[in-house]
Coordinates of C-alpha atoms in Angstrom, one line a residue:
Chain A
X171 CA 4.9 56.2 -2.8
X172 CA 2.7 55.0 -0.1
X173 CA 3.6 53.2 3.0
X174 CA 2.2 49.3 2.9
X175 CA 1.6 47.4 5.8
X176 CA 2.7 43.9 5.2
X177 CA 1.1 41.1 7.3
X178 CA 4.6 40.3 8.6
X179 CA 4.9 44.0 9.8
X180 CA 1.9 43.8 11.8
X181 CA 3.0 40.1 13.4
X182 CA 6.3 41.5 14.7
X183 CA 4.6 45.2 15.5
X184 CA 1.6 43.0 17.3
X185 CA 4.2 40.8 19.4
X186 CA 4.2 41.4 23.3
X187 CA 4.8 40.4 26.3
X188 CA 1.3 39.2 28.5
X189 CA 1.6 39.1 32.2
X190 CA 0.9 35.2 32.8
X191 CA 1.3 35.5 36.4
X192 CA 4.4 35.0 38.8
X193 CA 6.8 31.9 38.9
X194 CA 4.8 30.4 42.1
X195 CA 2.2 29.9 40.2
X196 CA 4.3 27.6 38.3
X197 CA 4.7 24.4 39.8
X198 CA 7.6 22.5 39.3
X199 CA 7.4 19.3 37.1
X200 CA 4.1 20.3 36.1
X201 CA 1.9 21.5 33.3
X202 CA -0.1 25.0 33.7
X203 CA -2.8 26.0 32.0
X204 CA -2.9 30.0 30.6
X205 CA -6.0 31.4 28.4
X206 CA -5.0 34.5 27.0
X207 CA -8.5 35.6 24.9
X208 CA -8.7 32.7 22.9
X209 CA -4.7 31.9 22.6
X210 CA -4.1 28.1 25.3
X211 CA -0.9 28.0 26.4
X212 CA 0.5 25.2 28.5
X213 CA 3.6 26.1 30.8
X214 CA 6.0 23.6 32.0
X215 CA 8.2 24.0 34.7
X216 CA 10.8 21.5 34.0
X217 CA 13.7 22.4 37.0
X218 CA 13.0 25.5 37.8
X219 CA 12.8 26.7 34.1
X220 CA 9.8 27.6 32.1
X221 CA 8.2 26.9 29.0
X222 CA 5.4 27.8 27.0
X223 CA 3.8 25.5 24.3
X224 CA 0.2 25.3 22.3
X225 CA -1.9 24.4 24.4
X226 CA -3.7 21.6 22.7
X227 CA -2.5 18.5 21.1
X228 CA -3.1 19.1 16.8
X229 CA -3.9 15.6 16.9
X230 CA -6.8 15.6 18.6
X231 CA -6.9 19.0 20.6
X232 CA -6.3 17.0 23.9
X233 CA -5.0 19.4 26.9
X234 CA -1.1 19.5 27.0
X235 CA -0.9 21.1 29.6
X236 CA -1.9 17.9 31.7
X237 CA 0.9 16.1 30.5
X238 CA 2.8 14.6 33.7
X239 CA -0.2 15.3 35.7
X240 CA -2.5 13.0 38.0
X241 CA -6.3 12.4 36.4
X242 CA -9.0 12.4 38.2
X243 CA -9.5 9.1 39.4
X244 CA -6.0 8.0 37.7
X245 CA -5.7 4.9 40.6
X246 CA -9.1 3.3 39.0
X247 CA -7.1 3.4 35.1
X248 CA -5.5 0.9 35.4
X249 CA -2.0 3.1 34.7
X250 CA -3.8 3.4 31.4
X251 CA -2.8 7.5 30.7
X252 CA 0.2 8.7 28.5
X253 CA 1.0 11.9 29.0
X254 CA 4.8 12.4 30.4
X255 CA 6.8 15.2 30.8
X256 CA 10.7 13.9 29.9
X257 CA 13.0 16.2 31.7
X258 CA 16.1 15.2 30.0
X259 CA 14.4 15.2 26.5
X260 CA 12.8 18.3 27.3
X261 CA 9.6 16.6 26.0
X262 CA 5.8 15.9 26.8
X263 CA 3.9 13.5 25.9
X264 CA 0.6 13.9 24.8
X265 CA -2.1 12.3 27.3
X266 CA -4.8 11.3 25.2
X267 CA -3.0 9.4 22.6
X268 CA 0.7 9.8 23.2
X269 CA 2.6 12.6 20.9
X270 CA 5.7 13.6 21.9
X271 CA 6.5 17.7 21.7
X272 CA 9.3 19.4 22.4
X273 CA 9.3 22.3 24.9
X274 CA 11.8 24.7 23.2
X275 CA 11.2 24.0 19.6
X276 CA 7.9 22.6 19.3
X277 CA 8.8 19.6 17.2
X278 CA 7.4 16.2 17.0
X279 CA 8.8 14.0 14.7
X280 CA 5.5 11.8 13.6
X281 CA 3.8 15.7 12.0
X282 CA 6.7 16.3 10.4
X283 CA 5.6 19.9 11.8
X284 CA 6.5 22.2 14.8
X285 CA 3.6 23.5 16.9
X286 CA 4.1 27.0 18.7
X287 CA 6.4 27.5 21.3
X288 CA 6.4 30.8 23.2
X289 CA 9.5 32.9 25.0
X290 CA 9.0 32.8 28.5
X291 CA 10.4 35.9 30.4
X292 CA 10.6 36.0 34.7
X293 CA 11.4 39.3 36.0
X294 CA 13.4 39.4 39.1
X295 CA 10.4 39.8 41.1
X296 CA 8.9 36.9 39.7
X297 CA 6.2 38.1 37.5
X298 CA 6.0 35.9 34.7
X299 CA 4.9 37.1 31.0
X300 CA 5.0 35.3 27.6
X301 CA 6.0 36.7 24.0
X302 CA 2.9 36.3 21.8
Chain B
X137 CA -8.3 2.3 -37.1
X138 CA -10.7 0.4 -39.9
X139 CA -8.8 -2.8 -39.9
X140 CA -8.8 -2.8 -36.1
X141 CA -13.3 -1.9 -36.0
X142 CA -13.5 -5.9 -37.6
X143 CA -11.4 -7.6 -35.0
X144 CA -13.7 -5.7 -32.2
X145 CA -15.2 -8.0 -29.4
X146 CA -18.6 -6.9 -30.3
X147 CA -20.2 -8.8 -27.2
X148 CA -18.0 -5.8 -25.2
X149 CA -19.2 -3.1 -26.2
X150 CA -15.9 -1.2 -26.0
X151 CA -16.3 2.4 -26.8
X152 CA -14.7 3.6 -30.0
X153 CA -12.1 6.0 -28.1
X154 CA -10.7 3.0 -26.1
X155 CA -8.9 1.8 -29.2
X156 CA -7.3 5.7 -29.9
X157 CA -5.7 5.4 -26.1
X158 CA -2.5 3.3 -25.5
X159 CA -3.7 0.6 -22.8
X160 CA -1.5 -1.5 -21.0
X161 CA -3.6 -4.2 -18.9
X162 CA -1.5 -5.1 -15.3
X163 CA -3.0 -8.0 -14.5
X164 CA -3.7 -10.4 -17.5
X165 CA -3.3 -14.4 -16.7
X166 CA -1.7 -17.3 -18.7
X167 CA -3.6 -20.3 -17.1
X168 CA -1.1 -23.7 -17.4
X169 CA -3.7 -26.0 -16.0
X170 CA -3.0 -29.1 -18.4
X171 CA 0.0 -30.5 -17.5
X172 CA 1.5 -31.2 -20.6
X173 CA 2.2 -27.2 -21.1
X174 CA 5.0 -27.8 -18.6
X175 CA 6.1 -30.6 -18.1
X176 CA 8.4 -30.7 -20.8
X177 CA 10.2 -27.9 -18.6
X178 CA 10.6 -29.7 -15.5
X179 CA 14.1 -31.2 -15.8
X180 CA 14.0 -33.0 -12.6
X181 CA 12.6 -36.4 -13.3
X182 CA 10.9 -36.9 -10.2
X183 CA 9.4 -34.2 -10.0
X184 CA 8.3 -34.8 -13.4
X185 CA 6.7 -37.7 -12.9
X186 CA 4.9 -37.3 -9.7
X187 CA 3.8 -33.8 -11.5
X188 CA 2.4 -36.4 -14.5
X189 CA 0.6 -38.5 -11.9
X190 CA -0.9 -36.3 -9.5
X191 CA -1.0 -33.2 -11.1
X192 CA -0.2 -29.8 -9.7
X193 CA 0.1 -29.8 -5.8
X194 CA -3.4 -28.8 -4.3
X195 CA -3.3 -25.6 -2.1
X196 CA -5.0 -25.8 1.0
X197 CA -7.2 -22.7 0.4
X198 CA -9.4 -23.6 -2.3
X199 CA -12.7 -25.2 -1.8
X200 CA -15.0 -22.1 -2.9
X201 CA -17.3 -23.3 -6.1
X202 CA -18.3 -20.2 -8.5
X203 CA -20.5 -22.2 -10.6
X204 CA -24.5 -21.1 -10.9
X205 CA -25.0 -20.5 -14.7
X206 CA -23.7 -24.0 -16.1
X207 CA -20.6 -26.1 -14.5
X208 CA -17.2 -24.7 -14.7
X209 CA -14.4 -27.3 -15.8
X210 CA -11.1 -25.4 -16.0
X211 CA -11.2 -22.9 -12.8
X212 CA -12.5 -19.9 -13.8
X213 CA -11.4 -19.4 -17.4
X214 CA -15.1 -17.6 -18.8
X215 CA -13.0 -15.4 -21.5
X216 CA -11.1 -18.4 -22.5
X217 CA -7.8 -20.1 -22.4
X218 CA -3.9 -18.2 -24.1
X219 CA -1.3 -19.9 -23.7
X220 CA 1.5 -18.1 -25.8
X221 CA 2.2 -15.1 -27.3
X222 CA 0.4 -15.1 -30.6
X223 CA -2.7 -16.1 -29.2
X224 CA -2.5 -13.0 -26.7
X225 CA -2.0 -10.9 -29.5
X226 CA -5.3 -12.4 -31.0
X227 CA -6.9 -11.0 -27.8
X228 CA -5.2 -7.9 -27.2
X229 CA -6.8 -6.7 -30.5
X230 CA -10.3 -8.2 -29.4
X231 CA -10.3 -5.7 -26.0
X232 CA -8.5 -2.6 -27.3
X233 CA -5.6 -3.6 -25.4
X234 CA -2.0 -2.6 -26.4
X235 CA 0.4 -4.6 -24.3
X236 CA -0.2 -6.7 -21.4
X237 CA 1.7 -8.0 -18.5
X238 CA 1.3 -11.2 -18.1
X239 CA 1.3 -13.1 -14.9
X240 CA 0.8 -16.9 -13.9
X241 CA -2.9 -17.2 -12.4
X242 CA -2.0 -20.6 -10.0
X243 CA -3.4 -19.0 -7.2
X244 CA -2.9 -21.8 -5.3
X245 CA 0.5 -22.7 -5.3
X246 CA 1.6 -20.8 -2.4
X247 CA -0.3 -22.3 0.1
X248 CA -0.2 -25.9 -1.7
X249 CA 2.2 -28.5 -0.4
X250 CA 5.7 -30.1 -1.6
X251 CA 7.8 -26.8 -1.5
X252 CA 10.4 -29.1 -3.8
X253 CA 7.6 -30.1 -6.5
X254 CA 6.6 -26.0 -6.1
X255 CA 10.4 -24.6 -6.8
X256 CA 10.4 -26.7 -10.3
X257 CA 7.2 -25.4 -10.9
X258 CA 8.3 -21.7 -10.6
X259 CA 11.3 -22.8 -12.7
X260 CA 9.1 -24.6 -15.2
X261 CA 6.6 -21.3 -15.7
X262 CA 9.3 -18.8 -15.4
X263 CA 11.0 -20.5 -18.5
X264 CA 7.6 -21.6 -20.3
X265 CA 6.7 -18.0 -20.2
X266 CA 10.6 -16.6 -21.7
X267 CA 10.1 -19.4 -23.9
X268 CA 6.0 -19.0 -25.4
X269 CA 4.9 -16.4 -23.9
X270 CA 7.1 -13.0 -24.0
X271 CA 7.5 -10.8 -27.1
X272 CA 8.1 -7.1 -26.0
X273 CA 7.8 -6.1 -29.8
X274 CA 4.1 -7.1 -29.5
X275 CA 3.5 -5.5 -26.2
X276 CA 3.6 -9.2 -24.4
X277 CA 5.9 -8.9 -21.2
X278 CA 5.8 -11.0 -18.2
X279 CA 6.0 -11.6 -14.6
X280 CA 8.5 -14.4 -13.0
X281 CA 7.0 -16.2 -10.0
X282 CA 9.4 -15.7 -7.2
X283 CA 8.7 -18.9 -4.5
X284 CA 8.3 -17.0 -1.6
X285 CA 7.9 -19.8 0.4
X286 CA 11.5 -20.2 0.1
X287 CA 13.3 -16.8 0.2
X288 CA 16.7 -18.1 -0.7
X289 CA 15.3 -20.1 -3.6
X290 CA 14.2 -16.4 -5.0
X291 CA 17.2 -15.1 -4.9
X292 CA 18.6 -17.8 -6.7
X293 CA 15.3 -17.3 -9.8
X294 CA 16.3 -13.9 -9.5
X295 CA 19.6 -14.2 -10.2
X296 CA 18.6 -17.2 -13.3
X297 CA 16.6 -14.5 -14.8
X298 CA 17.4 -11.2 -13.9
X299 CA 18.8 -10.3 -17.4
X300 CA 15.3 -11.4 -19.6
X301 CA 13.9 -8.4 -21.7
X302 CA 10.1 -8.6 -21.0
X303 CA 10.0 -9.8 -17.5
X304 CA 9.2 -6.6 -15.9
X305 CA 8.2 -7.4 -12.3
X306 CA 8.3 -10.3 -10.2
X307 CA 5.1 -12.2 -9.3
X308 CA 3.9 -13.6 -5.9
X309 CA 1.1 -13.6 -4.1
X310 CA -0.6 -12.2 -0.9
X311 CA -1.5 -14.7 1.9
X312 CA -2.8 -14.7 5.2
X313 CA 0.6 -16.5 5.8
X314 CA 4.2 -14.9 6.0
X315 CA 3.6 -11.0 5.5
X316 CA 5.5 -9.5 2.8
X317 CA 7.2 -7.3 5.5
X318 CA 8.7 -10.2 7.0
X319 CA 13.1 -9.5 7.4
X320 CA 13.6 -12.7 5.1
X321 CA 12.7 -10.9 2.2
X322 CA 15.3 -7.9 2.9
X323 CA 18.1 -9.8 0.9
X324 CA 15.4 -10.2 -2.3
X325 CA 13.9 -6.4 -1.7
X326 CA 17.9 -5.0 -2.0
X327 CA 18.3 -7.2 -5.1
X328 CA 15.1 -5.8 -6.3
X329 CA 15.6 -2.5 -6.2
X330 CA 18.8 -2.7 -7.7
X331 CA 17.6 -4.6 -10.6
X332 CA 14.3 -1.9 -10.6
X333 CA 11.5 -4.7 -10.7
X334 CA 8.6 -4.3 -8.7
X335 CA 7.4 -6.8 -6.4
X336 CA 3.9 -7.4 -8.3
X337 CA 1.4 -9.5 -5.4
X338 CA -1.5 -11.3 -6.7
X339 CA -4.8 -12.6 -4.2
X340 CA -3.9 -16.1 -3.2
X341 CA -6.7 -18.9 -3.2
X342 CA -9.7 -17.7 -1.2
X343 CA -8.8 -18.0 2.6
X344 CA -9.8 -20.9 4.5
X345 CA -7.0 -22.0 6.4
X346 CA -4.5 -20.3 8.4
X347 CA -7.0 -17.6 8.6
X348 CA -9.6 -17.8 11.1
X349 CA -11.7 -15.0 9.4
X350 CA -11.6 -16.8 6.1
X351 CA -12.1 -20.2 7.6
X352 CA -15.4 -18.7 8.9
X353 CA -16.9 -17.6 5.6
X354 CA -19.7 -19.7 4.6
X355 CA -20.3 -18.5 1.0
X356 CA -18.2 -17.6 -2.3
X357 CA -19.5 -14.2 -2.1
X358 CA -18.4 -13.2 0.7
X359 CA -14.7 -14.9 0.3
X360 CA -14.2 -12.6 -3.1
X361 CA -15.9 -9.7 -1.6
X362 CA -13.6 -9.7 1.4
X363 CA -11.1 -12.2 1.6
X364 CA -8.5 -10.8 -0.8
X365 CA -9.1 -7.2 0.4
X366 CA -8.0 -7.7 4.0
X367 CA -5.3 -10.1 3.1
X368 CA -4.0 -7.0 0.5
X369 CA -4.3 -4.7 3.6
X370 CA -2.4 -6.8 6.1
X371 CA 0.6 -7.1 3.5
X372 CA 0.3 -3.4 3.1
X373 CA -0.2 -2.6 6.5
X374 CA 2.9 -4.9 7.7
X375 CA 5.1 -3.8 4.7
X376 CA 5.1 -0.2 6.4
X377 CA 5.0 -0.2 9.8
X378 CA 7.7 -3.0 10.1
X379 CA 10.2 0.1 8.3
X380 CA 10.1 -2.1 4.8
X381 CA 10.2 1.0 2.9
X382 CA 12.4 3.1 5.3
X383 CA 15.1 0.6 4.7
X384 CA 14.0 -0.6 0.8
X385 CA 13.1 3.3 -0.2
X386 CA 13.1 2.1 -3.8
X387 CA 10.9 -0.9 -3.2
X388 CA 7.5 -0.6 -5.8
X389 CA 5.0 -2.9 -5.0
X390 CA 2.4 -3.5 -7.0
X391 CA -1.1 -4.9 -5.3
X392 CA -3.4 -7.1 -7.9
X393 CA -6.9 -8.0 -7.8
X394 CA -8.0 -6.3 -4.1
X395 CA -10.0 -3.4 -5.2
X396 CA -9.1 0.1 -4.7
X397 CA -12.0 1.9 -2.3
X398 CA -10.4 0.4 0.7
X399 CA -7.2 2.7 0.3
X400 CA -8.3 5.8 1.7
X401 CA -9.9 3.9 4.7
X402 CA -7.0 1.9 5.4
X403 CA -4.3 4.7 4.7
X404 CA -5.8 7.4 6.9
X405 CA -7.0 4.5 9.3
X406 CA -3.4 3.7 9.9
X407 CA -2.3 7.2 10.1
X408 CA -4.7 7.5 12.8
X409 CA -3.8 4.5 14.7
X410 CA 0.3 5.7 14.5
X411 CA -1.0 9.3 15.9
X412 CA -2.2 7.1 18.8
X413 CA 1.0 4.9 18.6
X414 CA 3.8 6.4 17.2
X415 CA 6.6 4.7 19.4
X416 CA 5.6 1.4 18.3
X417 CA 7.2 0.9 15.3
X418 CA 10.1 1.6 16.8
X419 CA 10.2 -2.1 18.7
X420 CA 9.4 -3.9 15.2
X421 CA 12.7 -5.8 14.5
X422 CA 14.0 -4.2 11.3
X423 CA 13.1 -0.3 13.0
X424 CA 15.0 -2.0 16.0
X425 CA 18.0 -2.9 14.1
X426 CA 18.2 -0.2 11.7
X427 CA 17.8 2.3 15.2
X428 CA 15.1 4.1 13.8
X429 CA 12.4 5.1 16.7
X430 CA 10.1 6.7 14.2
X431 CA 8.7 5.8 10.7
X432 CA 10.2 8.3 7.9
X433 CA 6.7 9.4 6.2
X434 CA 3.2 8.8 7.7
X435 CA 1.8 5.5 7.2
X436 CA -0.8 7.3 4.4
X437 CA 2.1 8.8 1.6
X438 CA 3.8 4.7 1.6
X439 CA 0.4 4.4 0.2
X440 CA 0.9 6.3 -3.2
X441 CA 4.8 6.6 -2.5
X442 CA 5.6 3.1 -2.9
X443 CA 2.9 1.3 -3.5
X444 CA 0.3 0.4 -7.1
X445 CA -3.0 -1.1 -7.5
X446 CA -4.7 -2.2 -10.3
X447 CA -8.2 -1.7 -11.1
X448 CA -10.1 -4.9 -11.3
X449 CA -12.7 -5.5 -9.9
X450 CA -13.5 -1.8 -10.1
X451 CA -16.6 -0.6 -8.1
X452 CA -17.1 2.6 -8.8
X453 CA -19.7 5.2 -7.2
X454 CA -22.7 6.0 -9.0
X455 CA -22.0 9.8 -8.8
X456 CA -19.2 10.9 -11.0
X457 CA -18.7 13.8 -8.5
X458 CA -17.8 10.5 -6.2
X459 CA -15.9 9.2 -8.7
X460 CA -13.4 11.8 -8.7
X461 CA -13.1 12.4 -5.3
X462 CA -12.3 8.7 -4.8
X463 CA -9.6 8.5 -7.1
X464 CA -8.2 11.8 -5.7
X465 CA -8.6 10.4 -2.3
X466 CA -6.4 6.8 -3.6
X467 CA -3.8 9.3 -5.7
X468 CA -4.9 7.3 -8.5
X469 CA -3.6 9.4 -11.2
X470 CA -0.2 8.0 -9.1
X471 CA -1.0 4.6 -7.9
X472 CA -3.6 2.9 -10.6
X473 CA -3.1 0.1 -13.2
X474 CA -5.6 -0.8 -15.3
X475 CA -6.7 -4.5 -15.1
X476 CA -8.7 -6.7 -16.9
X477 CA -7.9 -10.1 -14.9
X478 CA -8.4 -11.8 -18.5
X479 CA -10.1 -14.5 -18.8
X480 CA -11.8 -14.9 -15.4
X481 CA -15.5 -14.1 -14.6
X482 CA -14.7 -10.9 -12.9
X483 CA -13.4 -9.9 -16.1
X484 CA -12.8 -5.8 -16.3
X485 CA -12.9 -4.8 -20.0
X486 CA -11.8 -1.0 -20.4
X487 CA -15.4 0.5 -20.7
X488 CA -15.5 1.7 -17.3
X489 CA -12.6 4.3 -18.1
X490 CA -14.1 6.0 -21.0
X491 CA -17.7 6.6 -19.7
X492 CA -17.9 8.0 -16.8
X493 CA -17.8 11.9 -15.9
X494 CA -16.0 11.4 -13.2
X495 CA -12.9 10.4 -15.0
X496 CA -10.8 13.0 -17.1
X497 CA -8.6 12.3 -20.1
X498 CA -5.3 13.1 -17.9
X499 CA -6.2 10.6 -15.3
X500 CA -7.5 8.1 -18.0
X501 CA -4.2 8.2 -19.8
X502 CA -2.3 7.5 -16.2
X503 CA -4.6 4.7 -15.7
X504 CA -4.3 3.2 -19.1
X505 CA -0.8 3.3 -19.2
X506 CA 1.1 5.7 -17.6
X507 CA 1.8 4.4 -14.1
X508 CA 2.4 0.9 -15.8
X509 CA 4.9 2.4 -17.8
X510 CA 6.3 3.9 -14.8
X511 CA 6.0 1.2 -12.6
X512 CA 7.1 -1.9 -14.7
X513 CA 9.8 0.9 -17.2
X514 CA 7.8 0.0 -20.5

């Protein structure tokens, strides 16, 4: 009988880890940008550990990684921006309009839905990759 | 069939295969205007007699004058006047309509004065219609006025006729005044629910006070184009984001006489606006005190989940290919009653259901009579 590649087969053959950089480049309290071809990833640093999450909001594609982070011209707002990282949550906050993910399991309870979390390895030298 | 051709409306023009489809008509109005329908129900004798002097308290949102063709003397009664059962019946067989639910037109008593004078009232019309009016063998039921004005005093009508055969819902109306999400009404929802009536809300006068919006309208036209539309949508609106339904899961709420082409807009309007604001609800005071930060659903499935609408005035797309696309859009095979809003001149005979493209037999037969049956458990 012949072999038959599944879909499934290929997703867990497909899996690796991608370089993202090393943990410096991670700074702590903050959201960080990665483009890996077209994948966005935002990493948090949330006390010393990372996280890796969808980069963009499925609300309305807004940047998550910029949760927690100062806009450009943020003093002339008026405070008016959303985006928060919660540290004892484990949470950030959208900053366009204010939906709340969670870093480890990529849950927000208004979807009803998880978005894609990533696993997050640091070697001991520091390099940093992701599982995608 | 042949027997049933001679009593046609002819003026209609109902289409034959209306009268082989079971048709149940949610909105259909007993109009007690002359005071000697009722007054032999109002027990209290004070009440009686300022009722036989000044007649029914006046709301304070009337004022709009229909008339242009000749002058209208008894509100807006253009089909004509039933006041009991057998003379529905007569009618019913007129329209190609099997059973009706019947409901209490006085549009204005909600926002009329003398809450007292209004509670005999609601007594008066709840046991006029028991009494005249109900006859489930005939396909006649009925809705009892709760006085929402005074939630305690529905409780109490609840309780007086909570065992009737043939009231199937309970009837009040939709006002720019207290919103229908308002905590007073928990005690009446739980009672509700329990008893499996739906709360069944009717337009209210046409705004002109207490609203600023409505108090700014300067013509008839655009009062019924509008004015009951926004006031269904606020009731809606503030039934589910105040966690109504989160805490009353049950609750069925039926909306009358608003239109339906505002659903999709409004539902995916507030889904938006929840996206933008999700934490919220959170700080209105029944989420607060039940501790929920979040509601259970998006705003949009309250929409077909707990909520009805019936069909009059229907304005329909010219495209049938729009047509269908708006009813799947409003979940209408779900969430629609058909209407006729008998006698008035927005009248909606059935026609409308059985010739255009855009509606097929399965939804037709939902419409006709399957989400009343569902809604009111007939």
């Amino acid at each position: 009988m012949p072999w038959k590649c599944t879909r499934s087969f290929w997703y867990i053959v497909k899996m690796r880890e991608k370089i993202i950089g090393n943990f410096e480049d991670f700074p702590e309290g903050k959201g960080t940008r990665i483009k890996l071809g077209g994948l966005k990833i935002a990493v948090f640093n949330i006390e010393g550990k990372l996280y890796a999450i969808q980069g963009s909001c499925p609300h309305k594609q807004a940047p998550l990684h910029e949760s927690g982070s100062n806009r450009y011209n943020s003093d002339k707002c008026g405070g008016a921006y959303l985006g928060e990282i919660d540290i004892e949550l484990k949470t950030v906050k959208c900053p366009w309009h204010g939906l709340r993910f969670n870093l480890e399991t990529g849950e927000n309870p208004v979807l009803g839905r998880k978005i894609p979390t990533y696993e997050v390895i640091v070697k001991g030298s520091g390099e940093v990759s992701v599982v995608v | 069939m042949e027997g049933r051709e001679q009593e046609k409306n002819k003026r209609l023009n109902i289409p034959d295969e209306a009268w082989d489809e079971y048709i149940i008509d949610a909105d259909f109005h007993l109009n007690l205007f002359d005071k000697k329908e009722y007054l032999e129900y109002i027990s209290d004798h004070r009440v009686r007699k300022k009722l036989e002097v000044g007649g029914m308290p006046s709301g304070v949102t009337g004022g709009w004058n229909f008339a242009y063709a000749h002058h209208i003397t008894d509100s807006l009664n253009t089909q004509g006047v039933a006041l009991n059962a057998e003379e529905i019946e007569g009618l019913k067989k007129q329209y190609a309509i099997d059973a009706v639910i019947v409901g209490p037109g006085m549009i204005n008593l909600p926002t009329a004065r003398y809450p007292v004078i209004k509670n005999a009232i609601v007594e008066a019309y709840n046991n006029y219609l028991v009494d005249k009016v109900i006859d489930v063998e005939s396909g006649v039921y009925g809705l009892a006025i709760i006085p929402q004005w005074d939630p305690q005093a529905c409780l109490k009508e609840i309780d007086r006729i909570k065992d009737i055969e043939g009231i199937v819902g309970l009837q009040g109306w939709y006002t720019p005044q207290t919103l229908f999400g308002s905590m007073e009404y928990d005690e009446m929802y739980e009672e509700m629910t329990d008893l499996n009536l739906p709360l069944v809300l009717h337009g209210s006068g046409f705004t002109s006070r207490f609203d600023m919006l409505g108090n700014s309208m300067k013509s008839v036209v655009e009062a019924l184009t509008l004015s009951w539309t926004y006031n269904a949508m606020a009731n809606v609106l503030n039934l589910i984001f105040t966690g109504t339904f989160d805490r009353h899961k049950d609750l069925k709420v039926v909306i009358q006489e608003a239109g339906t082409n505002w659903v999709p807009f409004a539902s995916l309007r507030a889904d938006e606006c929840y996206y933008a604001l999700p934490e919220d609800v959170m700080l209105s005071q029944r989420m607060f005190e039940d501790g929920r930060e979040y509601l259970e659903h998006m705003p949009s499935e309250y929409f077909h989940k707990n909520m009805y609408y019936t069909t009059q005035p229907i304005a329909l797309p010219k495209n049938p290919e729009h047509v269908k696309a708006m009813f799947e859009m409003c979940h209408a095979s779900e969430t629609f009653l058909y209407s006729s809003d008998w006698p008035h001149n927005t009248f909606d005979p059935p026609n409308w259901l059985f010739n255009n493209r855009g509606i097929d037999s399965d939804m037709r037969s939902r419409i006709c009579h399957g989400n009343a049956q569902e809604v009111f458990g007939i």
